[in-house]
Coordinates of C-alpha atoms and ligand atoms in Angstrom, one line a residue:
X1 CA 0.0 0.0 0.0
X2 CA 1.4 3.8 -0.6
X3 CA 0.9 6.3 1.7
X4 CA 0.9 10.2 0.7
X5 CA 0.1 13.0 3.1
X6 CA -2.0 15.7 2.3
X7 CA -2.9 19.0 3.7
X8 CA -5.8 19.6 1.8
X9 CA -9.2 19.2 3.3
X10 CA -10.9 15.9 3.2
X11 CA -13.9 17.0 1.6
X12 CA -12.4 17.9 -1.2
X13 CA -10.2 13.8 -1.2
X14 CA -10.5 12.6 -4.7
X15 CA -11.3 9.2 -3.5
X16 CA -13.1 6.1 -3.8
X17 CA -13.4 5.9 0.2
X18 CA -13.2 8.0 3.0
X19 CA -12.6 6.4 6.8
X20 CA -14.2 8.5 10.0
X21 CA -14.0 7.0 13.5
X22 CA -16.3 8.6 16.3
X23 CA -16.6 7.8 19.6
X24 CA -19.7 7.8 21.6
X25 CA -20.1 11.3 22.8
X26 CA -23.4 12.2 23.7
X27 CA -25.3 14.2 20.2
X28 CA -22.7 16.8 19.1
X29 CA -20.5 15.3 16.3
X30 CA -17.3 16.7 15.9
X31 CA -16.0 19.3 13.3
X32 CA -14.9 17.1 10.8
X33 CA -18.2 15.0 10.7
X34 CA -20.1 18.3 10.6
X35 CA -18.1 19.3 7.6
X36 CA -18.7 16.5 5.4
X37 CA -22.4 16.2 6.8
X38 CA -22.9 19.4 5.8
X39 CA -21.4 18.7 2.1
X40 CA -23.5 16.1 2.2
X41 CA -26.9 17.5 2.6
X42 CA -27.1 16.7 6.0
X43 CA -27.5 12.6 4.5
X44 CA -24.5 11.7 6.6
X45 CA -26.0 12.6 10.4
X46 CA -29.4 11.1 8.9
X47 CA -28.3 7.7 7.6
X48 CA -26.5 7.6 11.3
X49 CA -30.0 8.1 12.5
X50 CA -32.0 5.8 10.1
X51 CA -29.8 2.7 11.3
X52 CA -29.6 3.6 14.9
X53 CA -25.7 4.2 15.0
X54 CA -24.3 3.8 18.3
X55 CA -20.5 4.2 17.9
X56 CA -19.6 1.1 19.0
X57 CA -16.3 -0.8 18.7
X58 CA -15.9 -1.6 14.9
X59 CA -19.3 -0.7 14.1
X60 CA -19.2 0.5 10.4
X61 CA -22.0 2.6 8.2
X62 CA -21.2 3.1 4.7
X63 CA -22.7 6.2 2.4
X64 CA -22.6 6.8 -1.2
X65 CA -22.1 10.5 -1.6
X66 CA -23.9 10.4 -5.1
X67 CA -21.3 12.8 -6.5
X68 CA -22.0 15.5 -3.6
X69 CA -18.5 15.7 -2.7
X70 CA -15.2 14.1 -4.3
X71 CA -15.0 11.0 -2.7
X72 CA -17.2 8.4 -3.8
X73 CA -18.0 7.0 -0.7
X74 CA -17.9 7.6 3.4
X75 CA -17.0 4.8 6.0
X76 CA -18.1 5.9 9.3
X77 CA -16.5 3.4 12.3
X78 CA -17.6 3.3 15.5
X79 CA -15.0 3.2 18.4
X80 CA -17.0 3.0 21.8
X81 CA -16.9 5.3 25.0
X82 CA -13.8 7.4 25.5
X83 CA -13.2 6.3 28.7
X84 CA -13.0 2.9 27.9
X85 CA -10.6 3.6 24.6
X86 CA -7.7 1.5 24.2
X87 CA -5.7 0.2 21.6
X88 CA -7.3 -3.0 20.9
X89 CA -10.6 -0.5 20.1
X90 CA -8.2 1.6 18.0
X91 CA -7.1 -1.4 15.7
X92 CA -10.0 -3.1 16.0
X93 CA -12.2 -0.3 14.6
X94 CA -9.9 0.3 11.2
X95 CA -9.3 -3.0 10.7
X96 CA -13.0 -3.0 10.2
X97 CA -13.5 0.0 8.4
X98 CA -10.6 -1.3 6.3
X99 CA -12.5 -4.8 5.7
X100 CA -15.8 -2.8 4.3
X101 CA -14.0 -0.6 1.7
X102 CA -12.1 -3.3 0.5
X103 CA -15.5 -5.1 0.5
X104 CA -17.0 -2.7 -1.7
X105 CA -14.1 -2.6 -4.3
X106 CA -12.2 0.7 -2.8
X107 CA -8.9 0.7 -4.6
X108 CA -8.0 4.5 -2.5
X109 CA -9.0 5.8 0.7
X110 CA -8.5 8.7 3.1
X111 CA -8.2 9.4 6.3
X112 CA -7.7 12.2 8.7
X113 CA -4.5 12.2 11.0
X114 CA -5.5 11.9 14.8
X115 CA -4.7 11.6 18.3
X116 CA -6.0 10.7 21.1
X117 CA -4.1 11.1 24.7
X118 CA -5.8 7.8 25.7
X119 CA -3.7 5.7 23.6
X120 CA -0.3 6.1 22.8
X121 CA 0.3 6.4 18.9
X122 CA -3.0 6.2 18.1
X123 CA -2.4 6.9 14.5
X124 CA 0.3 4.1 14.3
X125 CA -2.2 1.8 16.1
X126 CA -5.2 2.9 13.3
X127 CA -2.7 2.4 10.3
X128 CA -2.1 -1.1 11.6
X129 CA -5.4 -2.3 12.1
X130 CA -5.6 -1.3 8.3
X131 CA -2.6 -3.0 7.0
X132 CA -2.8 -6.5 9.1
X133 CA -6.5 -6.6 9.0
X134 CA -6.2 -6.5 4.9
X135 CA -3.3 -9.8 4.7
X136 CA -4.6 -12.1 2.2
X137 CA -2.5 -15.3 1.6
X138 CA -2.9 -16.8 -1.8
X139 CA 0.1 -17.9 -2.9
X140 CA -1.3 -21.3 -4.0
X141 CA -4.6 -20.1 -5.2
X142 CA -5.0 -20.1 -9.2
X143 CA -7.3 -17.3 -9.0
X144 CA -5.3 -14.5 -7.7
X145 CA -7.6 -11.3 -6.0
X146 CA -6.2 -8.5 -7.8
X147 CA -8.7 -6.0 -6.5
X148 CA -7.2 -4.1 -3.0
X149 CA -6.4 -0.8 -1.7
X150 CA -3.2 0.8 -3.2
X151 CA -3.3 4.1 -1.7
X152 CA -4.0 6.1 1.5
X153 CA -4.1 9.4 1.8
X154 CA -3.7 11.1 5.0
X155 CA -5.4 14.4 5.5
X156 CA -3.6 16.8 8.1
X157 CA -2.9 19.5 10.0
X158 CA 0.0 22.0 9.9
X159 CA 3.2 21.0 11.4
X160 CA 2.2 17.6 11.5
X161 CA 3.9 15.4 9.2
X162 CA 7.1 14.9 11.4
X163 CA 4.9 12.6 13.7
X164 CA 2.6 10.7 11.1
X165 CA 6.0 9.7 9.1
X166 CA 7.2 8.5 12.3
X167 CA 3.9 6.4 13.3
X168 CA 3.6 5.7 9.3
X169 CA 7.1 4.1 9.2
X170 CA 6.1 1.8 12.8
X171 CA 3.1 0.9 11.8
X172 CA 4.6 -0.5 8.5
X173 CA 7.4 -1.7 9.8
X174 CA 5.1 -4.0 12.6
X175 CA 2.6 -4.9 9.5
X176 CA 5.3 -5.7 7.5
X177 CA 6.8 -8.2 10.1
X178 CA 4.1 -9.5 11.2
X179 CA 2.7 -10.0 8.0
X180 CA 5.9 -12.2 6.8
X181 CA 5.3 -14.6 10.0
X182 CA 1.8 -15.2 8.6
X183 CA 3.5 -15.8 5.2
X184 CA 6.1 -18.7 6.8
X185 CA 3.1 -20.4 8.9
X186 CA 0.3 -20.4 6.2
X187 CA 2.6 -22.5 4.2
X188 CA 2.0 -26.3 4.4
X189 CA 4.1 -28.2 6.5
X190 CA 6.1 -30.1 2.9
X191 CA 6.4 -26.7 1.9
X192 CA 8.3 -25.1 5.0
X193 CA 10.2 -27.7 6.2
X194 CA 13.6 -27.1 8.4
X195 CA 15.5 -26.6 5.0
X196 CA 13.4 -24.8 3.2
X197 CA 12.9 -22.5 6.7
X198 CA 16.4 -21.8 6.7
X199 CA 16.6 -20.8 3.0
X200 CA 13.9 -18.3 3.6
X201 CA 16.4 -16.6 6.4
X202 CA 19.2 -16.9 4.2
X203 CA 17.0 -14.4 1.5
X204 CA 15.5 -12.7 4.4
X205 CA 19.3 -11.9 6.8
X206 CA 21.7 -11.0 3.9
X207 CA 24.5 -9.0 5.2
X208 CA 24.5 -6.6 7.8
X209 CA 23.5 -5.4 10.4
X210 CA 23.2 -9.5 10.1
X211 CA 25.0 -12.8 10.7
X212 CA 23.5 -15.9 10.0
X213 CA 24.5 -19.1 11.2
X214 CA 23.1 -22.0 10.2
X215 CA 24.2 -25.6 11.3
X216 CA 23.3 -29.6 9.9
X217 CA 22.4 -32.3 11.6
X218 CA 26.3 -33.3 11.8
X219 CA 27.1 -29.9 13.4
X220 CA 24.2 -30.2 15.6
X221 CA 25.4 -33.3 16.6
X222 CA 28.5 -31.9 17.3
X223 CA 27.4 -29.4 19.8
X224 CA 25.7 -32.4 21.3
X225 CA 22.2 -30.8 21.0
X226 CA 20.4 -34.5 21.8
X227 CA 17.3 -33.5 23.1
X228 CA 16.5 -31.3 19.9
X229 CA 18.5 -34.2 17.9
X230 CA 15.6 -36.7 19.6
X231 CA 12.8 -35.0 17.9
X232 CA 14.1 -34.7 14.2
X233 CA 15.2 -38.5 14.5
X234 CA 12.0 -40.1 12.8
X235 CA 12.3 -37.7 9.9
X236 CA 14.0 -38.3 6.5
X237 CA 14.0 -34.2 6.5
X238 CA 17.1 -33.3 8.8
X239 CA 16.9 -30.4 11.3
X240 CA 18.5 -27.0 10.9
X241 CA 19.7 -24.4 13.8
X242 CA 18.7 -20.9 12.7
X243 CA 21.2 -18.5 14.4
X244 CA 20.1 -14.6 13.4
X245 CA 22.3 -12.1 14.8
X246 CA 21.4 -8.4 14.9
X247 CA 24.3 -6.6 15.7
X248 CA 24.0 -2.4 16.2
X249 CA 26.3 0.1 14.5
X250 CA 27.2 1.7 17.7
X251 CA 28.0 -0.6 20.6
X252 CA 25.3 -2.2 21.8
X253 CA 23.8 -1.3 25.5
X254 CA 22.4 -4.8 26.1
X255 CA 22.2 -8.5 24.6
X256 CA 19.0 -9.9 24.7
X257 CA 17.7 -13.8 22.9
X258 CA 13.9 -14.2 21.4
X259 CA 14.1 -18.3 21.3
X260 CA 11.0 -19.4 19.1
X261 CA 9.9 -23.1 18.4
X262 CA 10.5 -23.8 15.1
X263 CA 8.6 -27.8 14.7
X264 CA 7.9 -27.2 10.8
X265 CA 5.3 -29.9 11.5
X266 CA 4.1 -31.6 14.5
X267 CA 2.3 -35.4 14.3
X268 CA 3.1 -36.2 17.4
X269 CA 5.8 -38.3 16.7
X270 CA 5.3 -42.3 17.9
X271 CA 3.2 -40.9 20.2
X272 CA 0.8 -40.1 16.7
X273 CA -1.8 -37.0 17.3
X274 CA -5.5 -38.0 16.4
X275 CA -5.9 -36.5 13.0
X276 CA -8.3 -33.8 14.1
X277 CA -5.4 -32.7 16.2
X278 CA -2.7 -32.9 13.7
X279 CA -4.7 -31.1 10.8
X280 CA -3.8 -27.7 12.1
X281 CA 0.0 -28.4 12.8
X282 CA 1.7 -26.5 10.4
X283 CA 1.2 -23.4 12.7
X284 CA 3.8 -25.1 15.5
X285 CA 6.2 -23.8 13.8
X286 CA 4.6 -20.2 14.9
X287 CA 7.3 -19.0 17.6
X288 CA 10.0 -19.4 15.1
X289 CA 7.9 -17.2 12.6
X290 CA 7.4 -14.5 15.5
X291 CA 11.0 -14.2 16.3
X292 CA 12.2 -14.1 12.5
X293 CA 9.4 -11.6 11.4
X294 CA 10.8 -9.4 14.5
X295 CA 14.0 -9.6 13.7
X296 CA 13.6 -8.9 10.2
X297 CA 12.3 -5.7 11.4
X298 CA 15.0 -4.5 13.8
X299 CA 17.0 -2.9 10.8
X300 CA 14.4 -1.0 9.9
X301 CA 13.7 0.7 13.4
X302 CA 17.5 0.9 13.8
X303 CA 17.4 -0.4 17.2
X304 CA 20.2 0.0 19.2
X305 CA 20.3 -3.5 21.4
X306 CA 22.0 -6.7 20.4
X307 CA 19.5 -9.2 19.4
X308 CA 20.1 -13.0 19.0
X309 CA 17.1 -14.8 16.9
X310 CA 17.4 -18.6 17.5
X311 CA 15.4 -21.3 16.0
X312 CA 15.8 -24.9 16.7
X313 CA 13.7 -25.8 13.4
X314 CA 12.7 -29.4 12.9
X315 CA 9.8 -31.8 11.9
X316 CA 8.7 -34.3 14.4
X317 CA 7.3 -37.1 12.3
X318 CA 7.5 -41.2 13.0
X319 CA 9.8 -43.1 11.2
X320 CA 12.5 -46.1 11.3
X321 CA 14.5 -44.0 13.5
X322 CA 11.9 -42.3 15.6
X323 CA 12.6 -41.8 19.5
X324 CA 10.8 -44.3 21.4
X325 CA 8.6 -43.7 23.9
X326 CA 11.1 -43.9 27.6
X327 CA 14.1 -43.3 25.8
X328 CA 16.5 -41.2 27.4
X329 CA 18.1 -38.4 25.7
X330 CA 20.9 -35.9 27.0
X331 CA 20.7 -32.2 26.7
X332 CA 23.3 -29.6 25.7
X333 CA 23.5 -28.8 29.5
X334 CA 24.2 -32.4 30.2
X335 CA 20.5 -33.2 32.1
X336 CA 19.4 -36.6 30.9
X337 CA 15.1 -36.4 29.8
X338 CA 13.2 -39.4 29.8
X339 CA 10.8 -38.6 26.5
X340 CA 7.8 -40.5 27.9
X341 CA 4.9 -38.6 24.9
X342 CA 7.4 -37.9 21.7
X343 CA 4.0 -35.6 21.3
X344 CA 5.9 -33.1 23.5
X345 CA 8.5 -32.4 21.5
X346 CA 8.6 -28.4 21.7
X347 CA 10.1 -28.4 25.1
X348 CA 12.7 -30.8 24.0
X349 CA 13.6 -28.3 20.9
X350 CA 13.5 -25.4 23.1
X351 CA 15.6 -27.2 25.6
X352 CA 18.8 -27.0 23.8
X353 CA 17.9 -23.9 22.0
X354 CA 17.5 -22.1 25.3
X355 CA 20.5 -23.9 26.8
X356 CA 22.6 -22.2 23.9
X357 CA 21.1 -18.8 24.0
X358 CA 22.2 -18.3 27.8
X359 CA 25.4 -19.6 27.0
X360 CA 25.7 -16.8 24.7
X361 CA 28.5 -14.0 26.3
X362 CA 26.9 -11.0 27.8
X363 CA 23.1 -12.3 27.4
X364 CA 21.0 -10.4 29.9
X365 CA 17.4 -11.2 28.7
X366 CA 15.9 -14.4 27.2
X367 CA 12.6 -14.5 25.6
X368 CA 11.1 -17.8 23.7
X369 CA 7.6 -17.6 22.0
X370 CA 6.1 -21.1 21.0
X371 CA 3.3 -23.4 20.6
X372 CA 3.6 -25.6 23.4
X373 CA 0.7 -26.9 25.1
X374 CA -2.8 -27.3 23.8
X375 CA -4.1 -27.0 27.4
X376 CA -3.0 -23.5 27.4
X377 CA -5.7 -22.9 24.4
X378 CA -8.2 -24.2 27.0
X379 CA -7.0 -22.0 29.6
X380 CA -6.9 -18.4 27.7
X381 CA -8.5 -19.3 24.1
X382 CA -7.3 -18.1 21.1
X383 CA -6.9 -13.8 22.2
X384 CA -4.0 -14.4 24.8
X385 CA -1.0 -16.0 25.0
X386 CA 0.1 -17.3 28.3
X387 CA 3.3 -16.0 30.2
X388 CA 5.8 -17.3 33.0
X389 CA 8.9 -16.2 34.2
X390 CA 11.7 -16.0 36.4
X391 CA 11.6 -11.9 36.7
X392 CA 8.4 -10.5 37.7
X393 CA 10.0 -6.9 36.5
X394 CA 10.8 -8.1 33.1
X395 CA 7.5 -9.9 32.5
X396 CA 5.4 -6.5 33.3
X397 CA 7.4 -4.6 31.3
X398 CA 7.0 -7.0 28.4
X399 CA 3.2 -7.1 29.0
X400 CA 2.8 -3.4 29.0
X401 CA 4.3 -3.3 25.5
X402 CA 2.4 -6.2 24.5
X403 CA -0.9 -4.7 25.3
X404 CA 0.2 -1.3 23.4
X405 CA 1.2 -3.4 20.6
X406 CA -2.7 -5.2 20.6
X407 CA -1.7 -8.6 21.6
X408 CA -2.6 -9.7 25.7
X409 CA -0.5 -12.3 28.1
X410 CA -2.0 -13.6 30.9
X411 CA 0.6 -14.9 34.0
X412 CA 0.9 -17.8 35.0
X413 CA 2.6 -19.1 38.1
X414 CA 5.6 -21.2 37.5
X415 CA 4.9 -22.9 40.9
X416 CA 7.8 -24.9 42.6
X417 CA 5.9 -27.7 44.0
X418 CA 4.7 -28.6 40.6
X419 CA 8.6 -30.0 39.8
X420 CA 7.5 -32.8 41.4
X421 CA 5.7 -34.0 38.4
X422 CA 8.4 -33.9 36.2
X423 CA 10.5 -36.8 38.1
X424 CA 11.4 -39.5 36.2
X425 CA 12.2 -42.9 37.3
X426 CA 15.7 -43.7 36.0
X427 CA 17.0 -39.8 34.2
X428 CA 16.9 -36.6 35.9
X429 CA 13.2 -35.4 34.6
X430 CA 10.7 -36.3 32.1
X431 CA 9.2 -34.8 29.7
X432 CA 5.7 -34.5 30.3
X433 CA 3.6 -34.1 34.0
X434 CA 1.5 -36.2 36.0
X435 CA -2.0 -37.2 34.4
X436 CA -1.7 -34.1 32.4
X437 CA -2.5 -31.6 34.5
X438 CA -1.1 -28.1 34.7
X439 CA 0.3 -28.9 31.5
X440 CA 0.8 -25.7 30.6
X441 CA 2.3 -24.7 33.9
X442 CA 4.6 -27.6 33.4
X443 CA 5.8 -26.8 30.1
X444 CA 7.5 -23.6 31.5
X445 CA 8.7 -25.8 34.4
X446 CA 10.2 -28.0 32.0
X447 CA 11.8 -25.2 30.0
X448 CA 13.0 -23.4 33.4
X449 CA 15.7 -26.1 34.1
X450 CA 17.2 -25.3 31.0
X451 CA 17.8 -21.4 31.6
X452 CA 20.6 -20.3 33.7
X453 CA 22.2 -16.7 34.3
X454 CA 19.5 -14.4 32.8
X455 CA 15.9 -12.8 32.7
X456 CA 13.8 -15.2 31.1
X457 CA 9.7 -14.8 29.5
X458 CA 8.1 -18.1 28.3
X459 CA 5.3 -17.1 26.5
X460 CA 2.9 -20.0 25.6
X461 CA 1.2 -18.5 22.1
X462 CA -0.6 -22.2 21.5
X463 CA -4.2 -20.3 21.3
X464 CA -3.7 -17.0 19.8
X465 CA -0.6 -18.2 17.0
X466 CA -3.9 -18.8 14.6
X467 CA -7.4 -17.7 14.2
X468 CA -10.2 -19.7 13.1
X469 CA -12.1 -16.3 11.4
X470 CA -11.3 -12.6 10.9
X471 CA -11.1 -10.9 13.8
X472 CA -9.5 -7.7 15.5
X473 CA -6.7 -7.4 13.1
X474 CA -6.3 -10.5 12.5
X475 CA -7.5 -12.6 9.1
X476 CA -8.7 -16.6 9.3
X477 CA -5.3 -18.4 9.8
X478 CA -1.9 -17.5 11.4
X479 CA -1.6 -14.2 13.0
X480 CA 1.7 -13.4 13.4
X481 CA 1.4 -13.3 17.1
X482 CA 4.3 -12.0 19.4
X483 CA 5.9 -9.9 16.4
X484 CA 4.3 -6.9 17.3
X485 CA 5.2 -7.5 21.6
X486 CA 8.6 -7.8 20.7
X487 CA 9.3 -5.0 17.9
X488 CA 7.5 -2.8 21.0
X489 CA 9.2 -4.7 23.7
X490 CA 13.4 -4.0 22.0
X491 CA 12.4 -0.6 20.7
X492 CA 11.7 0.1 24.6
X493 CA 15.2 -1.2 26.0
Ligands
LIG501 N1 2.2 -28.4 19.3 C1 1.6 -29.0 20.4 C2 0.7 -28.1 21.2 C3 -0.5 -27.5 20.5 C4 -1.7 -28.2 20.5 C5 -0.4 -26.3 19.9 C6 -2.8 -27.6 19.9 C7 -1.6 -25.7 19.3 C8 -2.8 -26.4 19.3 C9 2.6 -29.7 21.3 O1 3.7 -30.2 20.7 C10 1.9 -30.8 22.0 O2 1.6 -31.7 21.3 N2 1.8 -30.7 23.3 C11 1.2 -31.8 24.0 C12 2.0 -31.9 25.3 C13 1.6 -33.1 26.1 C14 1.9 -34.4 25.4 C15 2.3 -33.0 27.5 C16 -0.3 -31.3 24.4 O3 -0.5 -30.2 24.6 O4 -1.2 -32.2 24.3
LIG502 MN1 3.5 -32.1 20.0
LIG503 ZN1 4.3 -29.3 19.0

């Protein structure tokens, strides 16, 4: 989509479409409605009236201006009380006003610039609700869509441009990224596997401010990675270790890790998923998409921390050489892990992958993003992804810019006693709980003994990785999840 500001007034927008939000504020409309109402004949406040517009969230009301002013048509979006503004009502309300133009064949809109002191960058916020809420995916459809909006104009004030650049350029940069993690987990699971994963990083990380690293089987194997080793054993399709550096031009103030699981496909292993389970398991490769998404946008935003995107990519499919149910498998750290359920195979990816990141020199902060446990889609659905950690501090911090960003964590407690479960009769621990409860909660246990020296977030995105239908800013399918917590979360450091 192209952008272009404009300081001419809006009523005079040659334009197929033209986007107003209002909030619910008693019966005056403000100036800008009044303006175009009054272009209009007064047809605008009346069609509000003749459908009993309340200004709720997302609410939309189209007009055709039958030629009364420039633009061909007006998309008026409701986005609720004032008080209770935030940005998921921000996003949430474009994203729909977005949906119905495109609906309706727009190929150009405009919009005014605003603010609002309730939520920071509100215009950043709108402009992605626009551009995530329009993703379409059909790369293997024969029948292309060629219709979409090409162009936004922005209507503004004096002396305004300096900030709407600035929230232009976030707001693309987060639908951008978040868009190309949608791209990686749409695709079937023979169509991204660990291979193929790490030639899209190799196009994506091509120079600097970049280093990739990329290691084999053999190498991974030699850095006696057996726990990740364990899960890729059934597959003809070897593993790969995706190492992404982002190194600043200055000297960076702080090294920080975002660890994301990376199964290109998950069966189950010997441990085989009932098909209605495994249908969807392209997406548990949805952590690795979220951290290479957000670190492909770090050179954009010029960010000034050391970032380290790992991905311990693999495929956990049965084969001659699966892992067997009660095998025992070493870690890089040394612990041995009875796999009892090849089925919970993240953790055992994520084990080595987070064993590597702390080792890492200077690493202060640790984040991994995965689809771990389907337990935690029963405990917080598909609008929140779950959260644990060993640094209270770091976690709120991380939820506050997740919650600016549109995307909610809910804590969970990473409860001591719990270890219990996780004892195993002849290795140090196994790899799944006691009659599978607090599964979730146990996951992060599990991943716990595998961090050592720094801040670590396990964030649980099982539910929210994928949506079942359009909603918020989100389109039917993967969502991208995480990319916009953690674009917020490094640009705060
Ligand atoms: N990838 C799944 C978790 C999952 C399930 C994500 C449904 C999204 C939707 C994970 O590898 C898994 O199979 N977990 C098991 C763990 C269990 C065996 C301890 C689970 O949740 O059933
Ligand atoms: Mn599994
Ligand atoms: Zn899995």
């Amino acid at each position: 989509m192209r952008f272009q500001l404009t300081s001419g007034s809006i009523v005079n927008a040659k334009v197929d479409g033209i986007i107003l939000h209002l909030l619910q504020a008693g019966k005056k409309y403000p100036r800008y409605f009044n303006e175009i109402d009054k272009a209009l004949g007064g047809a605008l406040a009346k069609r509000l009236r003749d459908v009993d517009f309340k200004a709720e969230v997302a609410q939309v009301v189209s007009l055709n201006t039958l030629g009364k002013i420039a633009a061909k048509n007006v998309y008026v979006v409701g986005m609720g009380e004032e008080t209770k503004l935030d940005s998921f009502a921000v996003s949430k309300a474009y994203a729909a006003a977005a949906r119905k133009a495109r609906s309706e064949n727009v190929a150009n809109l405009a919009l005014l610039y605003s603010e609002n002191k309730k939520v920071e960058n509100f215009f950043q916020t709108a402009i992605e609700g626009i551009l995530l809420s329009l993703y379409r995916f059909d790369v293997y459809k024969t029948d292309k869509q060629q219709s979409g909006i090409q162009t936004l104009y922005v209507c503004h004030g004096p002396q305004q441009t300096a900030a709407i650049q600035k929230q232009l350029k976030l707001a693309q940069v987060a639908a951008d990224s978040t868009n190309l993690a949608r791209d990686l987990v749409n695709r079937p699971g023979s169509d991204l596997y660990p291979e193929l994963l790490a030639a899209a990083c190799r196009r994506l990380f091509k120079g600097k401010p970049y280093t990739l690293t990329i290691w084999d089987e053999k190498e991974i194997k030699r850095r006696k990675m057996f726990a990740y080793l364990s899960v890729a054993a059934g597959s003809p399709r070897g593993p790969r270790f995706i190492h992404i550096k982002y190194k600043p031009a200055k000297p960076a103030r702080k090294r920080i890790a975002l660890v994301g699981k990376g199964v290109t496909f998950d069966t189950g292993g010997l441990s085989l998923k009932p098909a209605r389970h495994m249908m969807d398991m392209k997406y548990d490769m949805a952590g690795a998409a979220a951290v290479i998404g957000a670190m492909q946008g770090l050179e954009r935003l010029k960010v000034d921390v050391e970032v380290d995107g790992i991905v311990a990519a693999t495929e956990n499919i049965p084969g001659g050489g699966s892992t067997l149910p009660g095998d025992v498998v070493y870690a890089m750290n040394g612990k041995s892990i009875e796999v009892l359920n090849t089925d919970a195979e993240g953790r055992l990816t994520l084990a080595d992958a987070l064993s590597y990141a702390c080792s890492l020199p200077r690493m202060s902060e640790v984040i991994n993003i995965a689809t771990l446990t389907g337990s935690c889609v029963v405990a917080v659905g598909d609008m929140l992804g779950a959260a644990m950690t060993n640094n209270e501090a770091m976690l709120q911090r991380l939820r506050q810019c997740g919650e600016a960003a549109g995307e909610r964590y809910w804590q969970l407690p990473l409860v001591d006693d719990y270890r219990d479960h996780m004892k195993s009769d002849i290795a140090d621990i196994k790899n799944i709980g006691e009659a599978s409860t607090a599964s979730t909660i146990i996951g992060g246990l599990f991943l716990q003994e595998f961090v050592k020296g720094v801040s670590w977030v396990h964030l649980d995105i099982a539910g929210p990785a994928f949506s079942s239908k359009d909603q918020l800013v989100s389109t039917k399918g993967a969502t991208g999840f995480g990319v916009r917590t953690f674009l917020r979360y490094i640009s705060s450091l």
